[in-house]
PDB file of C-alpha atoms and ligand atoms in Angstrom:
ATOM      1  CA  MET H  80       2.625  20.337  12.744  1.00 86.00           C
ATOM      2  CA  ARG H  81       1.088  18.369  15.113  1.00 88.00           C
ATOM      3  CA  ARG H  82       2.409  16.325  17.816  1.00 91.00           C
ATOM      4  CA  VAL H  83       0.424  13.227  17.720  1.00 95.00           C
ATOM      5  CA  LYS H  84       0.947  10.453  20.650  1.00 94.00           C
ATOM      6  CA  LEU H  85       2.175   7.043  20.514  1.00 97.00           C
ATOM      7  CA  ALA H  86       0.163   4.984  22.580  1.00 98.00           C
ATOM      8  CA  TYR H  87       1.847   2.146  22.408  1.00 98.00           C
ATOM      9  CA  LYS H  88       4.500  -0.018  20.557  1.00 98.00           C
ATOM     10  CA  THR H  89       4.657  -3.917  19.792  1.00 97.00           C
ATOM     11  CA  ILE H  90       7.477  -5.695  18.036  1.00 97.00           C
ATOM     12  CA  TYR H  91       5.736  -4.967  14.614  1.00 98.00           C
ATOM     13  CA  GLY H  92       3.751  -2.108  15.060  1.00 98.00           C
ATOM     14  CA  ARG H  93       2.564   1.082  16.683  1.00 98.00           C
ATOM     15  CA  CYS H  94      -0.449   2.700  18.245  1.00 98.00           C
ATOM     16  CA  TYR H  95      -1.267   6.397  18.130  1.00 98.00           C
ATOM     17  CA  LEU H  96      -3.918   7.960  20.400  1.00 98.00           C
ATOM     18  CA  SER H  97      -5.138  10.891  17.764  1.00 98.00           C
ATOM     19  CA  SER H  98      -7.709  11.719  15.648  1.00 97.00           C
ATOM     20  CA  ILE H  99      -6.952  11.098  11.608  1.00 97.00           C
ATOM     21  CA  GLU H 100      -7.045  14.482  10.883  1.00 97.00           C
ATOM     22  CA  ASP H 101      -4.497  15.690  13.658  1.00 97.00           C
ATOM     23  CA  PHE H 102      -2.408  12.607  12.536  1.00 98.00           C
ATOM     24  CA  ILE H 103      -2.643  13.830   8.849  1.00 98.00           C
ATOM     25  CA  ASP H 104      -0.931  17.285  10.000  1.00 97.00           C
ATOM     26  CA  SER H 105       1.729  15.381  12.025  1.00 98.00           C
ATOM     27  CA  SER H 106       5.062  14.523  10.892  1.00 97.00           C
ATOM     28  CA  ILE H 107       4.552  10.746  10.809  1.00 97.00           C
ATOM     29  CA  TYR H 108       2.428  11.058   8.299  1.00 98.00           C
ATOM     30  CA  SER H 109       4.805  12.840   6.035  1.00 97.00           C
ATOM     31  CA  SER H 110       7.086  10.309   7.005  1.00 97.00           C
ATOM     32  CA  LEU H 111       5.266   7.305   5.918  1.00 98.00           C
ATOM     33  CA  LYS H 112       4.269   8.773   2.091  1.00 98.00           C
ATOM     34  CA  GLY H 113       4.950   5.943  -0.136  1.00 98.00           C
ATOM     35  CA  LYS H 114       5.617   3.003   2.219  1.00 98.00           C
ATOM     36  CA  VAL H 115       2.227   1.915   2.925  1.00 98.00           C
ATOM     37  CA  SER H 116       1.093  -1.798   1.362  1.00 98.00           C
ATOM     38  CA  LEU H 117      -2.138  -2.013   2.890  1.00 98.00           C
ATOM     39  CA  ILE H 118      -4.505   0.608   4.283  1.00 98.00           C
ATOM     40  CA  LEU H 119      -7.203  -1.453   5.609  1.00 98.00           C
ATOM     41  CA  THR H 120     -10.122   0.375   7.940  1.00 98.00           C
ATOM     42  CA  SER H 121     -13.707   0.427   8.873  1.00 96.00           C
ATOM     43  CA  PRO H 122     -14.610   4.194   9.195  1.00 95.00           C
ATOM     44  CA  PRO H 123     -17.621   5.353  11.321  1.00 90.00           C
ATOM     45  CA  PHE H 124     -20.595   4.418   9.141  1.00 77.00           C
ATOM     46  CA  PRO H 125     -23.144   7.039   8.364  1.00 67.00           C
ATOM     47  CA  LEU H 126     -25.600   5.384  10.895  1.00 58.00           C
ATOM     48  CA  ASN H 127     -28.916   6.888  11.735  1.00 48.00           C
ATOM     49  CA  ARG H 128     -29.035   5.362  15.088  1.00 44.00           C
ATOM     50  CA  LYS H 129     -25.756   7.283  16.788  1.00 51.00           C
ATOM     51  CA  LYS H 130     -23.462   4.523  17.882  1.00 48.00           C
ATOM     52  CA  LYS H 131     -20.854   5.447  21.295  1.00 47.00           C
ATOM     53  CA  TYR H 132     -18.093   7.171  19.174  1.00 46.00           C
ATOM     54  CA  GLY H 133     -20.976   9.290  16.795  1.00 51.00           C
ATOM     55  CA  ASN H 134     -21.154   9.743  13.344  1.00 57.00           C
ATOM     56  CA  LEU H 135     -21.797  12.809  11.027  1.00 62.00           C
ATOM     57  CA  ASN H 136     -24.682  12.086   8.265  1.00 68.00           C
ATOM     58  CA  GLY H 137     -25.483  13.152   4.681  1.00 82.00           C
ATOM     59  CA  ASN H 138     -23.064  15.017   2.446  1.00 85.00           C
ATOM     60  CA  ASP H 139     -21.265  16.202   5.600  1.00 87.00           C
ATOM     61  CA  TYR H 140     -20.213  12.135   6.057  1.00 89.00           C
ATOM     62  CA  LEU H 141     -19.341  12.068   2.578  1.00 91.00           C
ATOM     63  CA  ASN H 142     -17.214  15.466   2.355  1.00 92.00           C
ATOM     64  CA  TRP H 143     -15.616  14.188   5.427  1.00 93.00           C
ATOM     65  CA  LEU H 144     -14.852  10.712   4.857  1.00 94.00           C
ATOM     66  CA  SER H 145     -13.706  11.664   1.080  1.00 96.00           C
ATOM     67  CA  GLY H 146     -11.549  14.247   2.361  1.00 96.00           C
ATOM     68  CA  ILE H 147      -9.700  11.908   4.732  1.00 97.00           C
ATOM     69  CA  THR H 148      -8.975   8.858   2.153  1.00 97.00           C
ATOM     70  CA  ASN H 149      -8.066  11.577  -0.452  1.00 96.00           C
ATOM     71  CA  LYS H 150      -4.844  12.132   1.856  1.00 97.00           C
ATOM     72  CA  LEU H 151      -4.671   8.802   2.694  1.00 98.00           C
ATOM     73  CA  ARG H 152      -3.576   7.892  -0.877  1.00 97.00           C
ATOM     74  CA  VAL H 153       0.015   9.374  -0.879  1.00 97.00           C
ATOM     75  CA  LEU H 154       1.008   7.143   1.909  1.00 98.00           C
ATOM     76  CA  LEU H 155       0.626   4.093  -0.650  1.00 98.00           C
ATOM     77  CA  LYS H 156       2.955   2.187  -2.220  1.00 98.00           C
ATOM     78  CA  ARG H 157       2.126   2.695  -6.208  1.00 97.00           C
ATOM     79  CA  ASN H 158       1.136  -1.406  -5.970  1.00 98.00           C
ATOM     80  CA  GLY H 159      -0.618  -0.776  -2.742  1.00 98.00           C
ATOM     81  CA  SER H 160      -4.376  -1.280  -2.000  1.00 98.00           C
ATOM     82  CA  PHE H 161      -6.820   0.179   0.284  1.00 98.00           C
ATOM     83  CA  VAL H 162      -9.701  -1.905   1.827  1.00 98.00           C
ATOM     84  CA  LEU H 163     -12.574  -0.092   2.932  1.00 98.00           C
ATOM     85  CA  GLU H 164     -15.536  -1.658   5.059  1.00 97.00           C
ATOM     86  CA  LEU H 165     -19.088   0.115   4.462  1.00 94.00           C
ATOM     87  CA  GLY H 166     -22.258  -1.090   6.086  1.00 88.00           C
ATOM     88  CA  ASN H 167     -25.262  -0.298   5.057  1.00 87.00           C
ATOM     89  CA  SER H 168     -27.644   2.462   6.118  1.00 85.00           C
ATOM     90  CA  TRP H 169     -31.431   2.787   6.161  1.00 88.00           C
ATOM     91  CA  GLN H 170     -33.289   6.227   6.095  1.00 88.00           C
ATOM     92  CA  PRO H 171     -34.511   7.353   9.649  1.00 86.00           C
ATOM     93  CA  GLY H 172     -38.032   6.775  10.175  1.00 92.00           C
ATOM     94  CA  LYS H 173     -39.110   4.621   6.676  1.00 94.00           C
ATOM     95  CA  PRO H 174     -38.576   0.966   5.692  1.00 96.00           C
ATOM     96  CA  VAL H 175     -35.937   2.437   2.867  1.00 95.00           C
ATOM     97  CA  MET H 176     -32.492   2.030   2.419  1.00 94.00           C
ATOM     98  CA  SER H 177     -30.067   5.205   2.464  1.00 90.00           C
ATOM     99  CA  THR H 178     -27.930   5.186  -0.536  1.00 92.00           C
ATOM    100  CA  LEU H 179     -25.213   7.407   1.475  1.00 90.00           C
ATOM    101  CA  SER H 180     -23.198   4.494   1.755  1.00 91.00           C
ATOM    102  CA  LEU H 181     -22.918   3.733  -1.891  1.00 94.00           C
ATOM    103  CA  LYS H 182     -22.204   7.356  -2.373  1.00 94.00           C
ATOM    104  CA  ALA H 183     -19.530   7.353  -0.133  1.00 94.00           C
ATOM    105  CA  LEU H 184     -17.650   4.819  -1.709  1.00 96.00           C
ATOM    106  CA  LEU H 185     -18.268   6.611  -5.106  1.00 97.00           C
ATOM    107  CA  SER H 186     -16.505   9.812  -3.417  1.00 96.00           C
ATOM    108  CA  VAL H 187     -13.999   7.724  -1.618  1.00 97.00           C
ATOM    109  CA  GLN H 188     -13.167   6.168  -5.416  1.00 97.00           C
ATOM    110  CA  GLU H 189     -13.464   9.045  -7.264  1.00 96.00           C
ATOM    111  CA  SER H 190     -11.976  12.177  -5.377  1.00 94.00           C
ATOM    112  CA  GLY H 191      -9.020   9.792  -4.390  1.00 95.00           C
ATOM    113  CA  ASN H 192      -8.681   8.509  -8.185  1.00 96.00           C
ATOM    114  CA  TYR H 193      -8.609   4.810  -6.690  1.00 97.00           C
ATOM    115  CA  TYR H 194      -9.439   2.066  -9.037  1.00 98.00           C
ATOM    116  CA  LEU H 195     -11.971  -0.383  -7.674  1.00 98.00           C
ATOM    117  CA  CYS H 196     -10.027  -3.922  -8.055  1.00 98.00           C
ATOM    118  CA  GLN H 197     -13.166  -6.061  -6.252  1.00 98.00           C
ATOM    119  CA  ASN H 198     -16.227  -5.613  -3.860  1.00 98.00           C
ATOM    120  CA  PHE H 199     -16.343  -8.334  -1.078  1.00 98.00           C
ATOM    121  CA  ILE H 200     -19.155  -8.738   1.300  1.00 96.00           C
ATOM    122  CA  TRP H 201     -18.562  -9.985   4.646  1.00 96.00           C
ATOM    123  CA  TYR H 202     -22.047 -11.840   5.601  1.00 95.00           C
ATOM    124  CA  ASN H 203     -22.311 -12.374   9.457  1.00 92.00           C
ATOM    125  CA  ASN H 204     -24.839 -15.201   9.607  1.00 86.00           C
ATOM    126  CA  ALA H 205     -25.304 -13.937  13.299  1.00 87.00           C
ATOM    127  CA  LYS H 206     -26.459 -10.662  12.847  1.00 85.00           C
ATOM    128  CA  LEU H 207     -29.093  -9.710  15.017  1.00 87.00           C
ATOM    129  CA  PRO H 208     -32.397  -8.636  13.189  1.00 87.00           C
ATOM    130  CA  THR H 209     -31.921  -4.875  12.247  1.00 86.00           C
ATOM    131  CA  PRO H 210     -33.449  -2.974  11.271  1.00 89.00           C
ATOM    132  CA  ALA H 211     -35.910  -4.015  14.532  1.00 92.00           C
ATOM    133  CA  GLN H 212     -39.226  -1.993  13.272  1.00 94.00           C
ATOM    134  CA  TRP H 213     -39.449  -3.201   9.916  1.00 96.00           C
ATOM    135  CA  VAL H 214     -37.459  -6.637   9.916  1.00 95.00           C
ATOM    136  CA  ASN H 215     -38.882  -8.054  14.160  1.00 94.00           C
ATOM    137  CA  ILE H 216     -42.119  -6.009  14.346  1.00 96.00           C
ATOM    138  CA  GLU H 217     -43.712  -4.712  11.115  1.00 97.00           C
ATOM    139  CA  ARG H 218     -42.200  -8.430   9.423  1.00 97.00           C
ATOM    140  CA  ILE H 219     -41.817  -6.134   5.746  1.00 97.00           C
ATOM    141  CA  ARG H 220     -38.350  -6.360   5.541  1.00 97.00           C
ATOM    142  CA  VAL H 221     -35.651  -8.942   6.194  1.00 96.00           C
ATOM    143  CA  LYS H 222     -32.578  -8.818   8.077  1.00 93.00           C
ATOM    144  CA  ASP H 223     -29.601  -6.906   7.071  1.00 91.00           C
ATOM    145  CA  SER H 224     -26.881  -9.323   7.395  1.00 93.00           C
ATOM    146  CA  PHE H 225     -23.808  -8.019   5.280  1.00 94.00           C
ATOM    147  CA  THR H 226     -21.494  -5.453   4.948  1.00 93.00           C
ATOM    148  CA  ASN H 227     -19.436  -4.041   2.069  1.00 96.00           C
ATOM    149  CA  LEU H 228     -15.907  -4.798   1.855  1.00 98.00           C
ATOM    150  CA  TRP H 229     -14.394  -2.224  -1.426  1.00 98.00           C
ATOM    151  CA  TRP H 230     -11.075  -2.894  -2.232  1.00 98.00           C
ATOM    152  CA  LEU H 231      -9.445  -0.094  -3.914  1.00 98.00           C
ATOM    153  CA  SER H 232      -6.098   0.306  -5.483  1.00 98.00           C
ATOM    154  CA  LYS H 233      -3.702   3.029  -6.902  1.00 96.00           C
ATOM    155  CA  SER H 234      -2.902   1.139  -9.839  1.00 97.00           C
ATOM    156  CA  SER H 235      -4.748  -1.381 -11.350  1.00 97.00           C
ATOM    157  CA  ARG H 236      -2.717  -4.550 -11.145  1.00 98.00           C
ATOM    158  CA  PRO H 237      -1.821  -3.988  -7.094  1.00 98.00           C
ATOM    159  CA  LYS H 238       0.002  -6.603  -5.083  1.00 98.00           C
ATOM    160  CA  ALA H 239      -1.936  -9.440  -4.691  1.00 98.00           C
ATOM    161  CA  ASN H 240      -1.553 -13.537  -4.609  1.00 98.00           C
ATOM    162  CA  ASN H 241      -4.711 -15.552  -4.302  1.00 97.00           C
ATOM    163  CA  ARG H 242      -2.598 -18.797  -3.823  1.00 96.00           C
ATOM    164  CA  ASN H 243      -1.936 -17.177  -0.171  1.00 97.00           C
ATOM    165  CA  ILE H 244      -5.184 -17.341   0.992  1.00 96.00           C
ATOM    166  CA  LEU H 245      -6.629 -20.961  -0.619  1.00 96.00           C
ATOM    167  CA  ASN H 246      -9.495 -22.622   1.271  1.00 89.00           C
ATOM    168  CA  ASN H 247      -9.065 -26.381   1.659  1.00 87.00           C
ATOM    169  CA  TYR H 248     -10.572 -28.755  -0.722  1.00 85.00           C
ATOM    170  CA  SER H 249     -13.945 -30.240  -0.024  1.00 84.00           C
ATOM    171  CA  ASP H 250     -14.205 -33.547   0.260  1.00 82.00           C
ATOM    172  CA  SER H 251     -15.809 -34.515  -2.720  1.00 82.00           C
ATOM    173  CA  MET H 252     -12.482 -32.491  -4.909  1.00 81.00           C
ATOM    174  CA  ASN H 253     -10.296 -34.422  -2.774  1.00 79.00           C
ATOM    175  CA  LYS H 254     -11.594 -37.786  -3.974  1.00 81.00           C
ATOM    176  CA  LEU H 255     -11.793 -36.421  -7.215  1.00 72.00           C
ATOM    177  CA  LEU H 256      -7.822 -35.840  -7.172  1.00 78.00           C
ATOM    178  CA  VAL H 257      -7.436 -39.586  -6.331  1.00 79.00           C
ATOM    179  CA  SER H 258     -10.302 -41.062  -8.743  1.00 82.00           C
ATOM    180  CA  LYS H 259      -9.415 -38.694 -11.660  1.00 78.00           C
ATOM    181  CA  LYS H 260     -12.890 -38.910 -12.672  1.00 79.00           C
ATOM    182  CA  TYR H 261     -15.285 -36.185 -13.622  1.00 77.00           C
ATOM    183  CA  ASN H 262     -18.013 -34.995 -15.914  1.00 78.00           C
ATOM    184  CA  SER H 263     -16.139 -32.964 -18.688  1.00 78.00           C
ATOM    185  CA  GLY H 264     -17.803 -31.018 -21.497  1.00 80.00           C
ATOM    186  CA  LEU H 265     -20.548 -28.142 -22.009  1.00 83.00           C
ATOM    187  CA  ARG H 266     -22.222 -27.339 -18.827  1.00 82.00           C
ATOM    188  CA  PRO H 267     -25.489 -25.972 -18.455  1.00 82.00           C
ATOM    189  CA  SER H 268     -24.019 -22.458 -18.179  1.00 83.00           C
ATOM    190  CA  GLU H 269     -22.350 -22.992 -21.566  1.00 83.00           C
ATOM    191  CA  HIS H 270     -18.341 -23.276 -19.517  1.00 83.00           C
ATOM    192  CA  VAL H 271     -16.911 -25.964 -21.348  1.00 84.00           C
ATOM    193  CA  ILE H 272     -14.786 -28.127 -18.912  1.00 81.00           C
ATOM    194  CA  GLY H 273     -12.042 -29.635 -19.954  1.00 80.00           C
ATOM    195  CA  GLU H 274     -10.998 -33.364 -19.597  1.00 77.00           C
ATOM    196  CA  LYS H 275      -7.918 -32.296 -17.325  1.00 77.00           C
ATOM    197  CA  THR H 276      -8.996 -29.327 -15.928  1.00 75.00           C
ATOM    198  CA  PHE H 277      -9.630 -30.610 -12.368  1.00 75.00           C
ATOM    199  CA  LEU H 278      -6.847 -32.925 -12.263  1.00 74.00           C
ATOM    200  CA  ASN H 279      -4.291 -30.528 -10.484  1.00 78.00           C
ATOM    201  CA  ASN H 280      -3.887 -30.479  -7.302  1.00 81.00           C
ATOM    202  CA  ASN H 281      -3.292 -26.988  -6.817  1.00 82.00           C
ATOM    203  CA  ASN H 282      -3.320 -27.051  -2.886  1.00 84.00           C
ATOM    204  CA  GLY H 283      -6.682 -25.803  -2.517  1.00 89.00           C
ATOM    205  CA  SER H 284      -9.458 -24.010  -3.636  1.00 90.00           C
ATOM    206  CA  ILE H 285      -9.836 -20.339  -4.697  1.00 93.00           C
ATOM    207  CA  PRO H 286     -12.073 -18.536  -2.486  1.00 95.00           C
ATOM    208  CA  SER H 287     -14.792 -16.060  -3.339  1.00 96.00           C
ATOM    209  CA  ASN H 288     -15.486 -12.740  -2.890  1.00 97.00           C
ATOM    210  CA  VAL H 289     -17.975 -13.545   0.050  1.00 97.00           C
ATOM    211  CA  LEU H 290     -16.651 -14.025   3.479  1.00 97.00           C
ATOM    212  CA  ILE H 291     -18.627 -15.619   5.957  1.00 95.00           C
ATOM    213  CA  GLY H 292     -18.343 -15.617   9.610  1.00 90.00           C
ATOM    214  CA  THR H 293     -19.445 -14.012  12.919  1.00 83.00           C
ATOM    215  CA  ASN H 294     -17.971 -11.772  15.724  1.00 75.00           C
ATOM    216  CA  THR H 295     -19.932 -13.096  18.493  1.00 70.00           C
ATOM    217  CA  HIS H 296     -16.658 -14.801  20.071  1.00 70.00           C
ATOM    218  CA  ALA H 297     -17.837 -14.328  24.115  1.00 69.00           C
ATOM    219  CA  PHE H 298     -13.947 -15.189  24.752  1.00 75.00           C
ATOM    220  CA  SER H 299     -10.845 -13.784  23.445  1.00 87.00           C
ATOM    221  CA  LYS H 300      -7.467 -11.923  24.896  1.00 91.00           C
ATOM    222  CA  TYR H 301      -9.005  -8.544  23.846  1.00 94.00           C
ATOM    223  CA  ILE H 302     -12.285  -9.249  26.021  1.00 94.00           C
ATOM    224  CA  ASN H 303     -10.753 -10.964  28.880  1.00 93.00           C
ATOM    225  CA  TYR H 304      -8.199  -8.155  28.900  1.00 94.00           C
ATOM    226  CA  CYS H 305     -11.225  -5.403  28.747  1.00 95.00           C
ATOM    227  CA  LYS H 306     -13.354  -7.317  31.404  1.00 94.00           C
ATOM    228  CA  ARG H 307     -10.628  -7.487  33.569  1.00 94.00           C
ATOM    229  CA  HIS H 308      -9.332  -3.821  33.644  1.00 95.00           C
ATOM    230  CA  GLU H 309     -13.075  -2.817  33.503  1.00 96.00           C
ATOM    231  CA  ILE H 310     -12.362  -1.272  30.236  1.00 96.00           C
ATOM    232  CA  LYS H 311     -15.471  -0.873  27.758  1.00 92.00           C
ATOM    233  CA  LEU H 312     -15.654  -3.035  24.880  1.00 93.00           C
ATOM    234  CA  HIS H 313     -15.478  -1.924  20.917  1.00 94.00           C
ATOM    235  CA  PRO H 314     -19.135  -1.961  20.041  1.00 92.00           C
ATOM    236  CA  ALA H 315     -18.190  -2.191  16.421  1.00 90.00           C
ATOM    237  CA  ARG H 316     -15.381  -4.683  16.189  1.00 93.00           C
ATOM    238  CA  MET H 317     -14.464  -6.461  13.238  1.00 93.00           C
ATOM    239  CA  PRO H 318     -13.928 -10.567  13.137  1.00 94.00           C
ATOM    240  CA  ILE H 319      -9.933 -11.359  12.921  1.00 95.00           C
ATOM    241  CA  PHE H 320     -10.536 -13.544  10.268  1.00 95.00           C
ATOM    242  CA  ILE H 321     -11.486 -10.277   7.756  1.00 97.00           C
ATOM    243  CA  PRO H 322      -8.167  -8.595   8.167  1.00 98.00           C
ATOM    244  CA  GLU H 323      -6.249 -11.891   8.092  1.00 97.00           C
ATOM    245  CA  PHE H 324      -7.421 -12.647   4.621  1.00 98.00           C
ATOM    246  CA  PHE H 325      -6.940  -9.071   2.871  1.00 98.00           C
ATOM    247  CA  ILE H 326      -3.462  -9.122   4.894  1.00 98.00           C
ATOM    248  CA  LYS H 327      -2.303 -12.527   3.325  1.00 98.00           C
ATOM    249  CA  PHE H 328      -3.681 -11.420  -0.155  1.00 98.00           C
ATOM    250  CA  LEU H 329      -2.374  -8.187  -0.480  1.00 98.00           C
ATOM    251  CA  THR H 330       0.730  -8.037   1.379  1.00 98.00           C
ATOM    252  CA  LYS H 331       4.167  -9.799   2.241  1.00 98.00           C
ATOM    253  CA  PRO H 332       5.783 -10.155   5.638  1.00 98.00           C
ATOM    254  CA  GLY H 333       7.705  -6.930   6.433  1.00 97.00           C
ATOM    255  CA  ASP H 334       5.164  -4.754   4.585  1.00 98.00           C
ATOM    256  CA  LEU H 335       3.456  -2.076   6.167  1.00 98.00           C
ATOM    257  CA  VAL H 336      -0.431  -2.173   7.234  1.00 98.00           C
ATOM    258  CA  PHE H 337      -2.059   1.187   8.279  1.00 98.00           C
ATOM    259  CA  ASP H 338      -5.402   1.317   9.842  1.00 98.00           C
ATOM    260  CA  PRO H 339      -6.781   5.251  10.111  1.00 98.00           C
ATOM    261  CA  PHE H 340      -9.435   4.303  12.134  1.00 98.00           C
ATOM    262  CA  ALA H 341      -8.581   1.314  14.311  1.00 98.00           C
ATOM    263  CA  GLY H 342     -11.256   1.100  17.185  1.00 97.00           C
ATOM    264  CA  SER H 343     -10.210  -2.180  19.173  1.00 97.00           C
ATOM    265  CA  ASN H 344      -7.033  -2.390  16.589  1.00 97.00           C
ATOM    266  CA  THR H 345      -8.381  -5.989  15.098  1.00 97.00           C
ATOM    267  CA  THR H 346      -6.117  -4.944  11.658  1.00 98.00           C
ATOM    268  CA  ALA H 347      -3.367  -4.333  13.990  1.00 98.00           C
ATOM    269  CA  GLU H 348      -3.594  -7.653  15.877  1.00 97.00           C
ATOM    270  CA  ALA H 349      -3.807  -9.548  12.612  1.00 97.00           C
ATOM    271  CA  ALA H 350      -0.822  -8.059  11.156  1.00 98.00           C
ATOM    272  CA  GLU H 351       1.200  -8.571  14.219  1.00 98.00           C
ATOM    273  CA  ASN H 352       0.555 -12.512  13.899  1.00 97.00           C
ATOM    274  CA  LEU H 353       1.362 -12.469  10.150  1.00 98.00           C
ATOM    275  CA  LYS H 354       4.577 -10.377  10.938  1.00 98.00           C
ATOM    276  CA  ARG H 355       4.042  -7.474   8.755  1.00 98.00           C
ATOM    277  CA  LYS H 356       4.911  -4.045  10.231  1.00 98.00           C
ATOM    278  CA  TRP H 357       1.467  -1.801  11.204  1.00 98.00           C
ATOM    279  CA  ILE H 358       0.239   1.510  12.532  1.00 98.00           C
ATOM    280  CA  SER H 359      -2.968   2.204  13.820  1.00 98.00           C
ATOM    281  CA  VAL H 360      -4.819   5.505  14.326  1.00 98.00           C
ATOM    282  CA  GLU H 361      -7.555   5.647  16.886  1.00 98.00           C
ATOM    283  CA  GLN H 362      -9.311   8.770  18.869  1.00 96.00           C
ATOM    284  CA  ASN H 363     -10.879   7.362  21.467  1.00 96.00           C
ATOM    285  CA  ALA H 364      -8.920   6.665  24.439  1.00 96.00           C
ATOM    286  CA  ASP H 365     -10.613   3.827  25.840  1.00 96.00           C
ATOM    287  CA  TYR H 366     -10.677   1.969  22.942  1.00 97.00           C
ATOM    288  CA  VAL H 367      -6.804   2.208  22.332  1.00 98.00           C
ATOM    289  CA  LEU H 368      -6.535   1.163  26.196  1.00 97.00           C
ATOM    290  CA  GLY H 369      -8.780  -2.158  25.607  1.00 97.00           C
ATOM    291  CA  SER H 370      -6.665  -2.592  22.602  1.00 97.00           C
ATOM    292  CA  LYS H 371      -3.558  -3.060  24.162  1.00 97.00           C
ATOM    293  CA  GLY H 372      -4.783  -5.973  25.742  1.00 96.00           C
ATOM    294  CA  ARG H 373      -4.345  -7.737  22.550  1.00 96.00           C
ATOM    295  CA  PHE H 374      -0.467  -7.749  22.328  1.00 96.00           C
ATOM    296  CA  LEU H 375       0.235  -8.209  25.973  1.00 93.00           C
ATOM    297  CA  GLU H 376       0.825 -11.837  27.530  1.00 81.00           C
ATOM    298  CA  ASP H 377      -2.665 -13.521  28.916  1.00 68.00           C
ATOM    299  CA  GLU H 378      -2.222 -12.415  32.504  1.00 61.00           C
ATOM    300  CA  THR H 379      -5.229 -15.532  33.016  1.00 57.00           C
ATOM    301  CA  ASN H 380      -1.452 -17.721  32.316  1.00 45.00           C
ATOM    302  CA  GLU H 381       0.622 -16.103  34.683  1.00 39.00           C
TER     303      GLU H 381
HETATM  304  C1  SAM X 568     -15.801   1.021  13.104  1.00 82.14           C
HETATM  305  S1  SAM X 568     -15.202   1.392  14.213  1.00 82.14           S
HETATM  306  C2  SAM X 568     -13.736   0.466  13.730  1.00 82.14           C
HETATM  307  C3  SAM X 568     -13.668  -0.928  14.315  1.00 82.14           C
HETATM  308  C4  SAM X 568     -12.380  -2.005  14.433  1.00 82.14           C
HETATM  309  N1  SAM X 568     -12.405  -2.085  12.455  1.00 82.14           N
HETATM  310  C5  SAM X 568     -12.030  -2.906  15.213  1.00 82.14           C
HETATM  311  O1  SAM X 568     -12.004  -3.862  14.759  1.00 82.14           O
HETATM  312  O2  SAM X 568     -12.275  -2.883  16.465  1.00 82.14           O
HETATM  313  C6  SAM X 568     -14.584   2.736  13.912  1.00 82.14           C
HETATM  314  C7  SAM X 568     -13.715   3.548  14.671  1.00 82.14           C
HETATM  315  O3  SAM X 568     -13.432   4.481  14.392  1.00 82.14           O
HETATM  316  C8  SAM X 568     -12.811   5.668  15.277  1.00 82.14           C
HETATM  317  N2  SAM X 568     -13.095   7.554  14.805  1.00 82.14           N
HETATM  318  C9  SAM X 568     -14.037   7.895  14.587  1.00 82.14           C
HETATM  319  N3  SAM X 568     -13.437   9.196  14.127  1.00 82.14           N
HETATM  320  C10 SAM X 568     -12.339   9.252  14.229  1.00 82.14           C
HETATM  321  C11 SAM X 568     -11.349  10.372  13.641  1.00 82.14           C
HETATM  322  N4  SAM X 568     -11.377  11.409  13.319  1.00 82.14           N
HETATM  323  N5  SAM X 568      -9.937   9.858  13.852  1.00 82.14           N
HETATM  324  C12 SAM X 568      -9.765   8.824  14.436  1.00 82.14           C
HETATM  325  N6  SAM X 568     -10.545   7.561  14.923  1.00 82.14           N
HETATM  326  C13 SAM X 568     -12.084   8.030  14.712  1.00 82.14           C
HETATM  327  C14 SAM X 568     -13.966   5.790  16.320  1.00 82.14           C
HETATM  328  O4  SAM X 568     -13.622   5.949  17.634  1.00 82.14           O
HETATM  329  C15 SAM X 568     -14.227   4.137  16.200  1.00 82.14           C
HETATM  330  O5  SAM X 568     -13.432   3.553  17.254  1.00 82.14           O
END
């Protein structure tokens, strides 16, 4: 059994400075079996261009990732969920996509015997035009501007409630709720809209599986903390609305959320704010150091 290092604790969570491989070999991993309601993570992507934290590629990547996600299965409660973010990837030197990210989903899903509950995409409308050679220079491809968020689960009916993630009604829906008038009947799509279908106020509209937003904030507690302490910023942070969405949708306050590739610990910040317990694991000491700033009092207000 390995001993893994607790980097810091908060009211609801604990962050470990460790590789996930070592963590899986530790007594903490064994103590978490069957206790986790949601695993939410962005593993290193199978990129061709190396990011600062390094990446495997090809079959090595598939075997490595599915070997880990397979071992994470036992941590989940019977009704638990696993949300896995995987970006798109491209073949080196050619204007064609790699299918590695799709293969990664399939190998994770098959080797861990997970159900695929639903696929989501995070559409980042501020994404830079990449791959630059094909998009900007030769102009033969368009911007690659979304990542996949695959919602996997241990059972076919994991805990989930879309009432927890309702969007505000549009102005036209609010007007309709007052006027109680709309066109019912057969639509061109062949759906039949009943006379009373839209008259109930359900406190908001059901969101779709396309999540839209950017991670281009110039200021946040995390960024301010890293800048002040000259800690390098994580290059691939998730915007916090992504973990917030899935945590509200798939867990209740007090449930345990786990991120095995925590990076700057965005998942944990969302969990802490929503009063969920959390555990995170990250192998890079600088990223762990910076992530602590998410949970400290903002020194600029002192
Ligand atoms: C895409 S980033 C995660 C970003 C994170 N979601 C955020 O919002 O900051 C993937 C992270 O996995 C970490 N990582 C890579 N291999 C790892 C391993 N074997 N064990 C633990 N962490 C690892 C990298 O250092 C990197 O910070």
